[in-house]
Every structure is written in C-alpha cells, then in structure tokens.
mmCIF file of C-alpha atoms in Angstrom:
data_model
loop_
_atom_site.group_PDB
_atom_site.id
_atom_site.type_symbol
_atom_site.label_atom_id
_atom_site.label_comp_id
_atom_site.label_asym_id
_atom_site.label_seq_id
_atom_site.Cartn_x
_atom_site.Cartn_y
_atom_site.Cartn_z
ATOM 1 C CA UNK A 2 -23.734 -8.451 -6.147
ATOM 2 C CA UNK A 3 -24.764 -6.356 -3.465
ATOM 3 C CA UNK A 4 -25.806 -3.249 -4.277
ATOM 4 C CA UNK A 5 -25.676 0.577 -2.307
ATOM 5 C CA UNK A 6 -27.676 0.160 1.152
ATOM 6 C CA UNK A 7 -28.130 -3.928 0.749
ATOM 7 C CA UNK A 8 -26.430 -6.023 3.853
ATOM 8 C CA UNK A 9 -24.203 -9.484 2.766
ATOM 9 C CA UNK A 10 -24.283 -12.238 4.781
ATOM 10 C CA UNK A 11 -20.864 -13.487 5.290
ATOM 11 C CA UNK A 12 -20.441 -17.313 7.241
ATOM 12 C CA UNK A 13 -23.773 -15.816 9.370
ATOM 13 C CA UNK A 14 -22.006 -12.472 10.115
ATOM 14 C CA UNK A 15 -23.975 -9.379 8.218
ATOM 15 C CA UNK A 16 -21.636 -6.255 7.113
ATOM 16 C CA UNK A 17 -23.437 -3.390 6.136
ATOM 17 C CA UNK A 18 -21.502 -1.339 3.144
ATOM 18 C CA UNK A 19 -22.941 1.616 2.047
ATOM 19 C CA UNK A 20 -20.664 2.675 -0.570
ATOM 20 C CA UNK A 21 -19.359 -0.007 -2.431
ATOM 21 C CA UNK A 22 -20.355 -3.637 -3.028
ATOM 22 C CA UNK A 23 -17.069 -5.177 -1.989
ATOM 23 C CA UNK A 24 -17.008 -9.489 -1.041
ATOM 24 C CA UNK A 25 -14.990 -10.606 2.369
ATOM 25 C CA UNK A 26 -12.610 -13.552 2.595
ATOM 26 C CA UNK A 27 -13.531 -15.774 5.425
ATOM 27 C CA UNK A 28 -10.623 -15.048 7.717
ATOM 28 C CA UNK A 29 -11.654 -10.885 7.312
ATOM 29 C CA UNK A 30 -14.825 -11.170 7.623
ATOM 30 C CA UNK A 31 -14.285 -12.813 11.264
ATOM 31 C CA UNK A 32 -11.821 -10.285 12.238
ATOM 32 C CA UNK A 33 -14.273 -7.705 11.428
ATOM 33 C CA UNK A 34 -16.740 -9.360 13.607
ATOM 34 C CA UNK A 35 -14.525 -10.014 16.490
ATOM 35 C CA UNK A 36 -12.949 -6.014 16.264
ATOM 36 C CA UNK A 37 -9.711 -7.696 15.394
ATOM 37 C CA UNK A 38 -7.029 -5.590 13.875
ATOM 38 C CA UNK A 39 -6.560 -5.933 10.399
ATOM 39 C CA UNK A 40 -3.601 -4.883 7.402
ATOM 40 C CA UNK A 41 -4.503 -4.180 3.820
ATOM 41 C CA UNK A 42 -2.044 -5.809 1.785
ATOM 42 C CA UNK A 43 -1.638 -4.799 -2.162
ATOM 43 C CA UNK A 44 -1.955 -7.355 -4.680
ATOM 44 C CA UNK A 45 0.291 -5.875 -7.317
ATOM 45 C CA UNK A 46 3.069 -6.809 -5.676
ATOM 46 C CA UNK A 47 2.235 -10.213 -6.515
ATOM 47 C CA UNK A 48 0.933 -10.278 -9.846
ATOM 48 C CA UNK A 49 3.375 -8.115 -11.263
ATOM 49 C CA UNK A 50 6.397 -7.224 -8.920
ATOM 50 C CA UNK A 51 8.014 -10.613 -8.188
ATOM 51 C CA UNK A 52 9.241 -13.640 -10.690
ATOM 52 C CA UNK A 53 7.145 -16.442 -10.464
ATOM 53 C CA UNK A 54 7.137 -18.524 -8.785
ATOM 54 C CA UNK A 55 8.472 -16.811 -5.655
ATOM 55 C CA UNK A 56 5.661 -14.554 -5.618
ATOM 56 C CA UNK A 57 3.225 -16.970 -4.136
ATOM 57 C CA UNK A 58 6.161 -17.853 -1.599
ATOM 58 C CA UNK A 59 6.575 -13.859 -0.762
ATOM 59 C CA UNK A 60 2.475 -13.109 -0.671
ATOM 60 C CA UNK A 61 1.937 -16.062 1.792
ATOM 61 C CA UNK A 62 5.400 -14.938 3.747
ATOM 62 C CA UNK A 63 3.585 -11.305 4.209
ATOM 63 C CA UNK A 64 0.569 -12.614 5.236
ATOM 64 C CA UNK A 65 2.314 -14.859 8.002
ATOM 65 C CA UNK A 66 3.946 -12.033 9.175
ATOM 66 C CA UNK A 67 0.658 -10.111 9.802
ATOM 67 C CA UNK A 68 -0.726 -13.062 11.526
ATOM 68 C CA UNK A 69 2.965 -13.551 13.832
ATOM 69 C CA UNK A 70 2.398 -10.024 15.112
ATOM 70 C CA UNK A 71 -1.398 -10.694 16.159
ATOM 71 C CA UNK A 72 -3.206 -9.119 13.390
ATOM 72 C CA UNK A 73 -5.576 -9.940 10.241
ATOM 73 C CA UNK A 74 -3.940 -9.951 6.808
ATOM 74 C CA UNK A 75 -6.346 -8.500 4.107
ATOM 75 C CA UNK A 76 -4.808 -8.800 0.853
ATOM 76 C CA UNK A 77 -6.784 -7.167 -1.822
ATOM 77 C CA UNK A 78 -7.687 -8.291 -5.411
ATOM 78 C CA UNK A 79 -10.830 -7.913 -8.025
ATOM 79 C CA UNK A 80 -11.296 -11.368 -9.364
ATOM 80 C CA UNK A 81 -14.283 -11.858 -11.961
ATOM 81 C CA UNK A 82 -15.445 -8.205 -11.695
ATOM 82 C CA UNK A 83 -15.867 -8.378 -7.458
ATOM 83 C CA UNK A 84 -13.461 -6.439 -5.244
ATOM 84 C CA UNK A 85 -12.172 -8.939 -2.463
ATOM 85 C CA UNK A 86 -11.060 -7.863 0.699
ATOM 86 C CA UNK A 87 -8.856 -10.528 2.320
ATOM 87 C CA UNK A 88 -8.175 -13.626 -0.125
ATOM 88 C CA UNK A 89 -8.102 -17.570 0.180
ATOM 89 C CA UNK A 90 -4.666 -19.684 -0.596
ATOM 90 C CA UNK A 91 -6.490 -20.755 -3.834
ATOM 91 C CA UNK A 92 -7.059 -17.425 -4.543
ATOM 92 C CA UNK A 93 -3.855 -16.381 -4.051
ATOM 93 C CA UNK A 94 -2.040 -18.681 -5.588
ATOM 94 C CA UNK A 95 -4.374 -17.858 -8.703
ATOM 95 C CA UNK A 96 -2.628 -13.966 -8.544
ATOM 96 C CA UNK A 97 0.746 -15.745 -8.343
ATOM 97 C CA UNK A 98 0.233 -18.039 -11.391
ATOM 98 C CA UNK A 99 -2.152 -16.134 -13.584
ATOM 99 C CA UNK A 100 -0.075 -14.044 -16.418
ATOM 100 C CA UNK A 101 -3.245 -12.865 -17.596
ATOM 101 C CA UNK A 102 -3.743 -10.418 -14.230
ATOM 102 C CA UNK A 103 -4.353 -6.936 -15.348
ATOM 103 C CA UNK A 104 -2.516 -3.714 -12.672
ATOM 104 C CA UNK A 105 -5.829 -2.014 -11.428
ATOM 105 C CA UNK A 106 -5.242 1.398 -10.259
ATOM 106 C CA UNK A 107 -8.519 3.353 -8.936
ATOM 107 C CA UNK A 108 -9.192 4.761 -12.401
ATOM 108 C CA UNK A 109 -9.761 0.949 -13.904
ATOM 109 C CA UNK A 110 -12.293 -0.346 -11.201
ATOM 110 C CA UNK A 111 -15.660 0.787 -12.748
ATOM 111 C CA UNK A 112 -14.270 -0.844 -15.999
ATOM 112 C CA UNK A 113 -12.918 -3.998 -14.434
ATOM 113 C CA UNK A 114 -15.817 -4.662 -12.272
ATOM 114 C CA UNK A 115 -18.339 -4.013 -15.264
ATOM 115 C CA UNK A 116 -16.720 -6.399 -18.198
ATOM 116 C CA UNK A 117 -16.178 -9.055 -14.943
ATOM 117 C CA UNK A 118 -12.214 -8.678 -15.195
ATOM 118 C CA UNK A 119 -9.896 -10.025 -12.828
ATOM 119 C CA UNK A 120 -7.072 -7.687 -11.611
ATOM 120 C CA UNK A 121 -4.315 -7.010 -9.297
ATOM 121 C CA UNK A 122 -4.608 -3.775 -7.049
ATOM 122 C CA UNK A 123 -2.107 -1.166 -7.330
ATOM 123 C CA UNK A 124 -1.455 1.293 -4.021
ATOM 124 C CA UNK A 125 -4.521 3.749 -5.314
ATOM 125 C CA UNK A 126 -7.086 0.950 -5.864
ATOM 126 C CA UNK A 127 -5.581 -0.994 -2.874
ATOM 127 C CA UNK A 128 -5.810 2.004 -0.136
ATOM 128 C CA UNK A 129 -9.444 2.885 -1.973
ATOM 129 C CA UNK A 130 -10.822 -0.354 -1.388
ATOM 130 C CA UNK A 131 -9.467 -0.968 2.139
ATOM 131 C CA UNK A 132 -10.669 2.803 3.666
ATOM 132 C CA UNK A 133 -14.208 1.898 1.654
ATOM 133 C CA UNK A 134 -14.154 -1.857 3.142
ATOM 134 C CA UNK A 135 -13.843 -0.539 7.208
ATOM 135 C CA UNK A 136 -9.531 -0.294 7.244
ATOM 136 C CA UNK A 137 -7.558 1.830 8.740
ATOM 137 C CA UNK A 138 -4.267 0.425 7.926
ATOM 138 C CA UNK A 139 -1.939 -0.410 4.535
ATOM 139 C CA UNK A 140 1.306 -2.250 4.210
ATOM 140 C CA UNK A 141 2.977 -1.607 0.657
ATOM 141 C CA UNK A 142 7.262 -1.495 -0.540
ATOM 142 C CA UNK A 143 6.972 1.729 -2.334
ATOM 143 C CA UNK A 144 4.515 4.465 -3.026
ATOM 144 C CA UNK A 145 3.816 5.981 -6.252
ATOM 145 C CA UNK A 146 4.855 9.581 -7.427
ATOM 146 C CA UNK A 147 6.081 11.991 -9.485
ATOM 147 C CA UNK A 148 8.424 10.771 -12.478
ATOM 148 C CA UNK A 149 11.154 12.297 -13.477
ATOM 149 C CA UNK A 150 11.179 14.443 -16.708
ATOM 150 C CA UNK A 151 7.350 15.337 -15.413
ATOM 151 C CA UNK A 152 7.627 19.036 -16.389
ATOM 152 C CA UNK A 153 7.923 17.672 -20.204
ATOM 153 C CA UNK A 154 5.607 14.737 -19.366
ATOM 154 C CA UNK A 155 3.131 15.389 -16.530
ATOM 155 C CA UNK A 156 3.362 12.411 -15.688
ATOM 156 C CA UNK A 157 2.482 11.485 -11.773
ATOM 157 C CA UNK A 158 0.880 8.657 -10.431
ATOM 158 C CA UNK A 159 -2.468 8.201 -9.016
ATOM 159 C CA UNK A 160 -1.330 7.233 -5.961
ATOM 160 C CA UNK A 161 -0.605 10.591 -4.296
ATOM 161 C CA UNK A 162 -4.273 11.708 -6.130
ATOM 162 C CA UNK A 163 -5.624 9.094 -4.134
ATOM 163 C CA UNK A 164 -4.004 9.681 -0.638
ATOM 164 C CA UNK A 165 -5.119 13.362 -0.856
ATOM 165 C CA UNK A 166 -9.022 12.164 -0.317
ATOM 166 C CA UNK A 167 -8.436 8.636 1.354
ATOM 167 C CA UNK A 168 -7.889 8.440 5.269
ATOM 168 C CA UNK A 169 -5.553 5.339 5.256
ATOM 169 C CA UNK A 170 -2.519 4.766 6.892
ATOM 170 C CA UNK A 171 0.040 3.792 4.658
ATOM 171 C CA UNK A 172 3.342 2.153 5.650
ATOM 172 C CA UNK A 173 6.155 2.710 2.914
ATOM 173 C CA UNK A 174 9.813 2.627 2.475
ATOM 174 C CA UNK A 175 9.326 5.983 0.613
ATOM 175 C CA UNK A 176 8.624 6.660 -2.988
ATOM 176 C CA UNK A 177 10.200 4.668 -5.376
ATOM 177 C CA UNK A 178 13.419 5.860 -6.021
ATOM 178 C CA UNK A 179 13.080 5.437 -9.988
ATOM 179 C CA UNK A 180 11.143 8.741 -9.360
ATOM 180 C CA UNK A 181 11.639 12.218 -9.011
ATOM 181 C CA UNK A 182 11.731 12.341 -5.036
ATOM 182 C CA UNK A 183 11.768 16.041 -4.022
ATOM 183 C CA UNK A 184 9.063 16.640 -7.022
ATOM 184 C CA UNK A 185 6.836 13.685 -5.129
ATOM 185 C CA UNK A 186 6.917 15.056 -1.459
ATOM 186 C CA UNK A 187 6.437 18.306 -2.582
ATOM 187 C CA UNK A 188 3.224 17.008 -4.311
ATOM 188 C CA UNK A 189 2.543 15.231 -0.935
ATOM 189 C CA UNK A 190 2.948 18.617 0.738
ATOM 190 C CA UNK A 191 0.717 20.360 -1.993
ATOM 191 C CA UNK A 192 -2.186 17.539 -1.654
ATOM 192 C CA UNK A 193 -2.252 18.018 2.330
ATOM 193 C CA UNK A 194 -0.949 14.297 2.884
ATOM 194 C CA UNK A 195 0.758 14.152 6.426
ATOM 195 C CA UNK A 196 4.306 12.548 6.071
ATOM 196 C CA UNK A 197 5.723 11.633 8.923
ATOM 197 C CA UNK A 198 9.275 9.652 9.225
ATOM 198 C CA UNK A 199 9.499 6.316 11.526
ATOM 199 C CA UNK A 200 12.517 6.862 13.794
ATOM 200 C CA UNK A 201 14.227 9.170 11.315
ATOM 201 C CA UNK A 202 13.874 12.812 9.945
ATOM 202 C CA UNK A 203 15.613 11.372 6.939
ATOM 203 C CA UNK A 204 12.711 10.022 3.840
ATOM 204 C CA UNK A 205 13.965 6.967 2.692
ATOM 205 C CA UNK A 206 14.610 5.985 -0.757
ATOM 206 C CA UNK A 207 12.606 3.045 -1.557
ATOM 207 C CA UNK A 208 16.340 0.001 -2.526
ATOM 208 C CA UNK A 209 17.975 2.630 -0.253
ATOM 209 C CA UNK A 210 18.156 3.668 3.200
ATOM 210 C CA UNK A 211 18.186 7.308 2.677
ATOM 211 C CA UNK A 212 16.881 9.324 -0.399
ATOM 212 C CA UNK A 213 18.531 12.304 0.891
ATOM 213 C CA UNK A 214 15.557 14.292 1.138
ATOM 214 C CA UNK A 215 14.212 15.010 4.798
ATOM 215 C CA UNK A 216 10.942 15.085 6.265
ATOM 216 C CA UNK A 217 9.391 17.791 8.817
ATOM 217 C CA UNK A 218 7.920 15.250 11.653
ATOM 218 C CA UNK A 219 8.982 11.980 12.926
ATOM 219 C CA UNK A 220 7.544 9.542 15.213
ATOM 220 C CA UNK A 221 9.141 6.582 17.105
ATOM 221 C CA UNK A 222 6.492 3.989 18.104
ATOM 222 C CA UNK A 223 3.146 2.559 16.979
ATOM 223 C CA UNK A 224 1.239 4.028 19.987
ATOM 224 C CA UNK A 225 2.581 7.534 18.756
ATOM 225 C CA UNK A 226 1.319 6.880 14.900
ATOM 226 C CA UNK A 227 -1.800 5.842 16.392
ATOM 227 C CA UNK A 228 -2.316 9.247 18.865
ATOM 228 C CA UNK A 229 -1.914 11.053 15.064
ATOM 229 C CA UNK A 230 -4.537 8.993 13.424
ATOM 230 C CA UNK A 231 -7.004 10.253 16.150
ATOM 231 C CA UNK A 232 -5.881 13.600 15.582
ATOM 232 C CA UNK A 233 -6.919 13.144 12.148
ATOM 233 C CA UNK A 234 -10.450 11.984 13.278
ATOM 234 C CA UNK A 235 -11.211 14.399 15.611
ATOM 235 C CA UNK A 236 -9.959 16.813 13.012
ATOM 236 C CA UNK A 237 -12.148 15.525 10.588
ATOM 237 C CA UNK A 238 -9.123 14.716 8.060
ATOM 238 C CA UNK A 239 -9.944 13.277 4.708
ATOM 239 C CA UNK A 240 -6.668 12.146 3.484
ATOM 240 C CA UNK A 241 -3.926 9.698 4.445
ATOM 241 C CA UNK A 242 -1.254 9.466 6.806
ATOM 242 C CA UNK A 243 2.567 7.849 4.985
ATOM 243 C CA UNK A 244 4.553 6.319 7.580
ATOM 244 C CA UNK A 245 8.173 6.718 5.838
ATOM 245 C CA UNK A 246 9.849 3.631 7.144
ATOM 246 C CA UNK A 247 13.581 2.794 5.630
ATOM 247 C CA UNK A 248 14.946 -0.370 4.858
ATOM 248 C CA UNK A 249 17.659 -0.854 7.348
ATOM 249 C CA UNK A 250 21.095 -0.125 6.006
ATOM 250 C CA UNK A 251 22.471 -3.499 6.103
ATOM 251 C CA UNK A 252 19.551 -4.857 3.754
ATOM 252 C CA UNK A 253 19.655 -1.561 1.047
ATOM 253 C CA UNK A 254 20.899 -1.776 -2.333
ATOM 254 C CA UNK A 255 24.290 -0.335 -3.152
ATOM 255 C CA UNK A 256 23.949 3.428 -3.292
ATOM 256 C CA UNK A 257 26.819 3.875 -6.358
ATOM 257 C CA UNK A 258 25.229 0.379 -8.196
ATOM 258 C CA UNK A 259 21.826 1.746 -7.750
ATOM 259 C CA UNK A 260 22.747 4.717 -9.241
ATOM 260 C CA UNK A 261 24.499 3.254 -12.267
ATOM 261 C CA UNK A 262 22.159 0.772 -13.209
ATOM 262 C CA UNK A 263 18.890 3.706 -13.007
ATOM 263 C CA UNK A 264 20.659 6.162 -15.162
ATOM 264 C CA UNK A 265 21.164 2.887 -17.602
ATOM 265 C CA UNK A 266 17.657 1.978 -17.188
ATOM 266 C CA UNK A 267 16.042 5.549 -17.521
ATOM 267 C CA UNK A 268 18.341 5.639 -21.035
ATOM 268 C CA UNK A 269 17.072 2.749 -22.009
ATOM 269 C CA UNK A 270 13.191 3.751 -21.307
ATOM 270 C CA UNK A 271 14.045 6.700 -23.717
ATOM 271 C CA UNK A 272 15.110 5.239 -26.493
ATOM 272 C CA UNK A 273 12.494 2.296 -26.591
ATOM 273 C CA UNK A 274 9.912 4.666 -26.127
ATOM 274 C CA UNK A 275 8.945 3.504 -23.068
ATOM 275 C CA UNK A 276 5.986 5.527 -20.975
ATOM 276 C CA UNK A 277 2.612 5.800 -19.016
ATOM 277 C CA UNK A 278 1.705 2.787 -17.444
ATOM 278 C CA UNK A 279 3.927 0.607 -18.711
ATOM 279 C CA UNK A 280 7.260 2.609 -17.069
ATOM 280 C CA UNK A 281 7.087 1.753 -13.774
ATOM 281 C CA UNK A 282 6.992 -2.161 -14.316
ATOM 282 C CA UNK A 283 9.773 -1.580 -17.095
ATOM 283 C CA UNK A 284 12.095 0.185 -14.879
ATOM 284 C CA UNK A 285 11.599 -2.021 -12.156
ATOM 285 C CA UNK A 286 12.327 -4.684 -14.393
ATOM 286 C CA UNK A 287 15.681 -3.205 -15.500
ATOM 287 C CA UNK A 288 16.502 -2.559 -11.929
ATOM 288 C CA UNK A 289 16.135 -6.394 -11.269
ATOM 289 C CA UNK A 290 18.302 -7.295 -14.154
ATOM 290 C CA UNK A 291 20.796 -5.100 -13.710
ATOM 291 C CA UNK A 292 21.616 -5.820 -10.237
ATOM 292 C CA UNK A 293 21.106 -9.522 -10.500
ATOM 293 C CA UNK A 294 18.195 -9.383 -8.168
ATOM 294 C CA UNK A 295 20.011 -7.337 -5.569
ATOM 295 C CA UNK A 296 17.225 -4.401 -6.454
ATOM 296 C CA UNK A 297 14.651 -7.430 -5.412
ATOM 297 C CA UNK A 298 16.013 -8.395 -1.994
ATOM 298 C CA UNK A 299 16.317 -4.973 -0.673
ATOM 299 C CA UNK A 300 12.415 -4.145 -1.993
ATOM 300 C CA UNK A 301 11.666 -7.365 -0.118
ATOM 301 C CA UNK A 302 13.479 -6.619 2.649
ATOM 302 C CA UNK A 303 11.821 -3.189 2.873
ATOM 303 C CA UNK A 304 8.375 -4.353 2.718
ATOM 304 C CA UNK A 305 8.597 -6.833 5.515
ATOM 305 C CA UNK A 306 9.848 -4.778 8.008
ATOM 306 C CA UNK A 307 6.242 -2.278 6.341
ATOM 307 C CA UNK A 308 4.263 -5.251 6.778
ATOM 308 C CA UNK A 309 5.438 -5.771 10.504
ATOM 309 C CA UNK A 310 5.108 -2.429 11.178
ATOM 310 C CA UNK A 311 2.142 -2.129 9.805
ATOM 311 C CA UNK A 312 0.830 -4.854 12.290
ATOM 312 C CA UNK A 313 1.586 -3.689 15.185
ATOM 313 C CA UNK A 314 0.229 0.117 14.418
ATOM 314 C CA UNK A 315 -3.148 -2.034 13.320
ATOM 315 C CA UNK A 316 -3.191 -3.396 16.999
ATOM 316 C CA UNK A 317 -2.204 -0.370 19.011
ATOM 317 C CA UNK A 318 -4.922 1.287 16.720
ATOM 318 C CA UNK A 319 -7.534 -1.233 18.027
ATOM 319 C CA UNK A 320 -6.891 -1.435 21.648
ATOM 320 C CA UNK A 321 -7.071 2.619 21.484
ATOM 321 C CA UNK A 322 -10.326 2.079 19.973
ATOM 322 C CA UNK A 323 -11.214 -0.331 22.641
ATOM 323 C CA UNK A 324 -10.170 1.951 25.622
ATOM 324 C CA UNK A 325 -12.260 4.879 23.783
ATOM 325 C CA UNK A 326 -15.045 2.615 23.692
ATOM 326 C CA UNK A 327 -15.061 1.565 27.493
ATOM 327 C CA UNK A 328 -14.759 5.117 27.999
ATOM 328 C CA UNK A 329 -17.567 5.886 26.120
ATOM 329 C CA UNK A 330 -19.594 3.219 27.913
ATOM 330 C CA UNK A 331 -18.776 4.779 31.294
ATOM 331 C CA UNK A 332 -19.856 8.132 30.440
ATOM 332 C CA UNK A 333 -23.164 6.622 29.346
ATOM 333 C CA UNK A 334 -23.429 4.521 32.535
#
C-alpha cells in the first residue's frame, strides 16, 4: 500500500496523496487526470439499504445517471483493507451480492483497513474518503442525525461529526425522517455546517416532501451552489456544505401512512431492545415492510433526482475552476 508522501501509479497516470493511502478505479483515475468532474457515491446504500438483488440494478442505475449528465461516478467502498475511490462492475456487483459486507462509518476505517476487512461506506466514511481522495462533491438519499429520545440516549450519528471538519458538498433529501429533525439541524447549526435549501426554504423530510422544519438560505441553480463553495474557499471553511433537495411531491411517501407505520416501528425498536448501530437499518427495515416498499420507491426516487443534481453542481464546479484557472494564467502572462 502506499504509504504518507509515496506517489501510485495508476494506468501511467501518478496521483500524489499525502494523507491517506486510498486505490483509484480506472474510470476515476482518468477523470482526475483529464480535470473531469466527478460525484462521490456511498456504498451503503448498496450493501445494506436495498433487497437484493435490485441493489446491483439501483448502484449501476446511479452511476449511469452521473455519466448521462457528463460527469464521473466515484462510488466508494474498502474491499480487503484498501479504500477505493470509484469501483469496477465486478466490484460492484461483489457489494450487491456479498451478505458478509460490514457498514463502515469513519470511526471503523483504521480497524477495517488493518485486519484487511471489506466494508460498505456509510455518509461519514463516504464524504471522509472523497474530500481526502481530491472531491468536492457527494450524492447520498438521507443524511444522518440526531435520534429521537437522544436526551435519554445521546445518541447522534457521526455523520453531522463528520460534516463539521469535512469540506464536501453533500446533496440530500434531508435527514432521515426516522430522526429527530429539529434536534438534527439544530446540531447542524451548532457544528457550523452551512444548510442551504434547493429551490425551497422548506427542509425536506427524507420519504417526504416537507419535514416541516424550514431552513434560513436557499439557492436555485448549480452555478449558485457553486459561487457558495468558493465562498467557502476563499473563506478558508473547513466543513461541509448540505444541499437540502426534496423528493418531488408526486414521488413522496404518504404523509398520514408514514406517520403510522414510524410510530409502529419506533414501538417496536423499544420493546426488542433495539439501539446503536443496529437502529437505523432496523427502522428502515420496518419502514419497508410496513409500507410494502412504498418507503423504498420514494428513498429511490429521492436519491436520483441527489445524484442528478449532484452532477451537474460537479460540472458547473469544474468549468468555474477552469475559468479561474485561465484567469490565473492571464495574470501571470
């Protein structure tokens, strides 16, 4: 593995990495060569979010849509102890089929990496790995937060942790709404994360289109997002930027089912003793169930229009990068 200062050679391109020994799928690696815009994509969504064996279907879907909208897909994994940035079909369909796939948040990646485990990348380790490994930009369904009952439990994911000291922008359909929303984005708030809304002051809510929470700022295209994420540079910002972008109403979950079958699920979490790491994939679980996959679709839904999003902020990102850079050369001429 490469160690802290070494350069890889990657298909006769080198990539100096200073900080992390992290290994580049083909199609990446080019992109990076080329100054192509890229999208981190999370592998947890994968591994552990869809039934098999549509998952393989929905990770190469994703992927395709990156690619429609003129961009790099980077989906990111640890297999056999090696962070990968940007994955083959084999290795994808390996996430897909493998039941054996541990959830690696950012916490687990000394551990994995050291006893040679294979993993799939929650939103922490995912945005980690992609800001370390030269990206600017993250497609994901929902972000992690705050759970409810946290003032008994302190329980909060690593996620918003993360986002306080990583500068990634992050596309999301909100929080997920199994959490305790106005607990999370006041987190958000206390951690200095910038939460902007995409075409609505409303924050979404994850199956739904609204959570019924607002948000102080929002923006309406890509080239606006990416004016921000300058700001952030030239302000020297060290943490990320959440682009809160709804599902569209016609594709949510039904509010009053939604609502029904969490309060059903959260009782149920109770009484089987159900907490930590293993809540999140329970509830989400019970959601499924319980609204005979409805709960699925509208996630899906939700993080393709992220994904597409995503995209196209990745490309008005590079050509403003571009222009800055022929700028720069001007000056210097």
């Amino acid at each position: 593995m490469t160690r802290k200062g070494q350069t890889r050679t990657m298909g006769g391109t080198q990539l100096e990495r200073t900080h992390l020994c992290l290994s580049y799928g083909t199609e990446v690696c080019e992109a990076l060569r080329a100054g192509r815009p890229l999208v981190a994509l999370e592998s947890t969504i994968i591994a552990h979010g869809i039934p098999r064996p549509r998952n393989y279907e929905v990770a190469c879907e994703l992927e395709s849509i990156v690619r429609d909208e003129g961009a790099c897909p980077a989906t990111i994994a640890v297999l056999d102890g090696e962070p990968k940035i940007g994955l083959s079909d084999i290795e994808l369909h390996r996430i897909a089929a493998d039941t054996g796939f541990r959830k690696l948040g950012l916490r687990d990646l000394p551990v994995a990496m050291a006893a040679k485990a294979s993993g799939a990348t929650t939103v922490s380790a995912t945005a980690f790995l992609a800001a370390h490994g030269g990206l600017r930009v993250f497609a994901t369904g929902g972000l992690g937060g705050v759970h409810r009952g946290w003032t008994d439990s302190w329980d909060e994911s690593a996620d918003l942790e993360t986002l306080s000291r990583t500068k990634i922008t992050i596309v999301s359909a909100g929080v997920k709404s199994i959490l305790d929303v106005p607990a999370t984005l006041q987190r958000l708030e206390t951690l200095n994360v910038t939460v902007v809304g995409y075409r609505s002051m409303e924050f979404p809510g994850f199956y739904l289109h609204s959570s019924g929470q607002s948000v102080d700022w929002a923006i309406d295209s890509p080239e606006s997002i990416v004016s921000v994420m300058q700001y952030q540079d030239d302000l020297d910002f060290c943490s990320a930027l959440v682009i809160a972008n709804a599902v569209g109403i016609e594709d949510q979950l039904d509010p009053d089912l939604h609502d029904q079958v969490l309060a059903e699920a959260l009782a149920a979490a109770e009484k089987e003793g159900v907490n930590g790491q293993r809540l999140t994939p329970y509830l989400l679980g019970q959601m499924v169930e319980g609204t005979n996959g409805a709960s699925l679709e509208a996630n899906l839904a939700a993080v393709r229009a992220n994904v597409a999003l995503a995209a196209k902020i990745s490309l008005a990102w590079t050509a403003r990068r571009l222009v800055g850079d022929t700028v720069e050369t001007g000056k210097a001429l």
